[in-house]
Amino acid sequence: MMQWIRPLLFILVGLLAGIIAEKIIFNKLGNIITKKGIPGSEIIFSSLRRIPLIWFMLAGFFGAILSYSLKEDVTAALQKIIIAIFLFTVTLVLARLAAGFVNLFIQRTEGVSASLISNLIKTTIFVLGALIIFQTIGIEVTPIITTLGIGGLAVGLALQDTLANLFSGFYLILSKQAKTGDYIKLEGGEEGYITDITWRNITIEEISKNTIIVPNSKLASANFTNYHLPAKQLTLTMKIGVSYDSNLEEVEKITVEVAKEVMQEIAPDLLENEPFIRFHTFNDFSIDFTLYMRVAEYFDQRIGKHLLVKKLHKRYNQEGILIPFPIRDIYMKENTNTNIS
């Protein structure tokens, strides 16, 4: 019985130490650092969650194996298993850290895709971690790499569409033709904001909150309009007509004043770019002009036109400015039927 007591004691001590480290020390230390607002602290602690418990348990099992008399080959095999599990947990922590800091970087960098880059980094770390584990437990890595290289050709042929979407996604990101947050319009007329670029497709959210999913390769080879390139800001244009009796100087003054009011509501940062109008046509019923006004992004054109129509209609009525409309006189000719008996 004595030969079992020491190994069990090592396992028990490792388990208790892991519980204390996880539930007491780790949580308290995490709360202290989080309250101080240290950048990246939440990512570090979320990546290490449950890991100290596993590490202490592995240490306990490792001590139990050394304290118990086993055959050398059995002891060596068990030690390799414990080391492999430890290396896997280290790989897992590194993958979590990398993904967490990538997402943190994405929050500060406009237009970078979270899914594609973070998944690529995690996959790379897991592959490297697996190769290190194989090398540590005595499995030759070189034949595996050679096999993967040869098999990669067959896999590449079988997954042509998938690889095309993957590389198209990288192309779109690196070329900055389409980024998360951009408002785009497709050839078929669908339009919306890009919410994510994954390894296979691009997710677009319409204003109605419906989701459009487009394969990366399709978007990379298609004609589409990106309303956030070269910049989000754009010029709203609106055609208006007033009657021939109007004082055009007064029309220009009032229209610009109303446009400034609208800009104050939807784009106050752009007020340095004053709105303006240009008269251009003597029409059948009106003198036509176009209003030019800067807005922050493409979708703001809709709310801008909505506000302009309401405010201009109200202000024109107050100032006696007439927006003419066609009037037609219709003459009805009465048909008389003569009955001949």
mmCIF file of N, CA and C in Angstrom, residues 7 10-11 55-68 75-76 78-83:
data_model
loop_
_atom_site.group_PDB
_atom_site.id
_atom_site.type_symbol
_atom_site.label_atom_id
_atom_site.label_comp_id
_atom_site.label_asym_id
_atom_site.label_seq_id
_atom_site.Cartn_x
_atom_site.Cartn_y
_atom_site.Cartn_z
ATOM 1 N N PRO A 7 2.391 8.243 -4.978
ATOM 2 C CA PRO A 7 1.833 8.721 -6.253
ATOM 3 C C PRO A 7 0.473 9.383 -6.096
ATOM 4 N N PHE A 10 0.939 12.842 -4.742
ATOM 5 C CA PHE A 10 1.344 13.791 -5.790
ATOM 6 C C PHE A 10 0.139 14.243 -6.630
ATOM 7 N N ILE A 11 -0.707 13.284 -7.008
ATOM 8 C CA ILE A 11 -1.882 13.618 -7.828
ATOM 9 C C ILE A 11 -2.830 14.521 -7.055
ATOM 10 N N TRP A 55 -2.271 22.377 -15.857
ATOM 11 C CA TRP A 55 -0.819 22.309 -15.685
ATOM 12 C C TRP A 55 -0.445 21.715 -14.323
ATOM 13 N N PHE A 56 -1.132 22.141 -13.274
ATOM 14 C CA PHE A 56 -0.834 21.580 -11.950
ATOM 15 C C PHE A 56 -1.202 20.095 -11.887
ATOM 16 N N MET A 57 -2.286 19.701 -12.514
ATOM 17 C CA MET A 57 -2.649 18.288 -12.540
ATOM 18 C C MET A 57 -1.605 17.474 -13.297
ATOM 19 N N LEU A 58 -1.121 18.028 -14.426
ATOM 20 C CA LEU A 58 -0.065 17.335 -15.171
ATOM 21 C C LEU A 58 1.201 17.208 -14.333
ATOM 22 N N ALA A 59 1.526 18.277 -13.573
ATOM 23 C CA ALA A 59 2.696 18.206 -12.693
ATOM 24 C C ALA A 59 2.510 17.128 -11.632
ATOM 25 N N GLY A 60 1.293 17.024 -11.101
ATOM 26 C CA GLY A 60 1.019 15.981 -10.117
ATOM 27 C C GLY A 60 1.166 14.586 -10.700
ATOM 28 N N PHE A 61 0.642 14.362 -11.898
ATOM 29 C CA PHE A 61 0.777 13.056 -12.545
ATOM 30 C C PHE A 61 2.243 12.760 -12.876
ATOM 31 N N PHE A 62 2.975 13.800 -13.287
ATOM 32 C CA PHE A 62 4.386 13.606 -13.617
ATOM 33 C C PHE A 62 5.167 13.177 -12.371
ATOM 34 N N GLY A 63 4.878 13.827 -11.238
ATOM 35 C CA GLY A 63 5.525 13.428 -9.984
ATOM 36 C C GLY A 63 5.124 12.032 -9.559
ATOM 37 N N ALA A 64 3.857 11.676 -9.789
ATOM 38 C CA ALA A 64 3.392 10.332 -9.432
ATOM 39 C C ALA A 64 4.124 9.268 -10.239
ATOM 40 N N ILE A 65 4.353 9.548 -11.522
ATOM 41 C CA ILE A 65 5.049 8.574 -12.376
ATOM 42 C C ILE A 65 6.490 8.396 -11.913
ATOM 43 N N LEU A 66 7.156 9.509 -11.547
ATOM 44 C CA LEU A 66 8.542 9.412 -11.110
ATOM 45 C C LEU A 66 8.662 8.716 -9.755
ATOM 46 N N SER A 67 7.639 8.880 -8.917
ATOM 47 C CA SER A 67 7.704 8.299 -7.574
ATOM 48 C C SER A 67 7.306 6.829 -7.535
ATOM 49 N N TYR A 68 6.724 6.349 -8.602
ATOM 50 C CA TYR A 68 6.274 4.960 -8.620
ATOM 51 C C TYR A 68 7.204 4.142 -9.510
ATOM 52 N N THR A 75 7.360 4.114 -18.196
ATOM 53 C CA THR A 75 7.583 5.455 -17.636
ATOM 54 C C THR A 75 7.849 6.473 -18.741
ATOM 55 N N ALA A 76 8.692 6.091 -19.705
ATOM 56 C CA ALA A 76 9.013 6.993 -20.815
ATOM 57 C C ALA A 76 7.777 7.306 -21.645
ATOM 58 N N LEU A 78 4.582 7.242 -20.641
ATOM 59 C CA LEU A 78 3.674 8.105 -19.870
ATOM 60 C C LEU A 78 4.198 9.538 -19.810
ATOM 61 N N GLN A 79 5.530 9.675 -19.667
ATOM 62 C CA GLN A 79 6.113 11.016 -19.649
ATOM 63 C C GLN A 79 5.895 11.741 -20.978
ATOM 64 N N LYS A 80 6.035 11.016 -22.078
ATOM 65 C CA LYS A 80 5.802 11.625 -23.386
ATOM 66 C C LYS A 80 4.353 12.058 -23.554
ATOM 67 N N ILE A 81 3.423 11.259 -23.027
ATOM 68 C CA ILE A 81 1.998 11.627 -23.106
ATOM 69 C C ILE A 81 1.739 12.924 -22.334
ATOM 70 N N ILE A 82 2.329 13.017 -21.126
ATOM 71 C CA ILE A 82 2.132 14.222 -20.309
ATOM 72 C C ILE A 82 2.757 15.439 -20.987
ATOM 73 N N ILE A 83 3.959 15.255 -21.538
ATOM 74 C CA ILE A 83 4.618 16.372 -22.233
ATOM 75 C C ILE A 83 3.809 16.789 -23.459
#
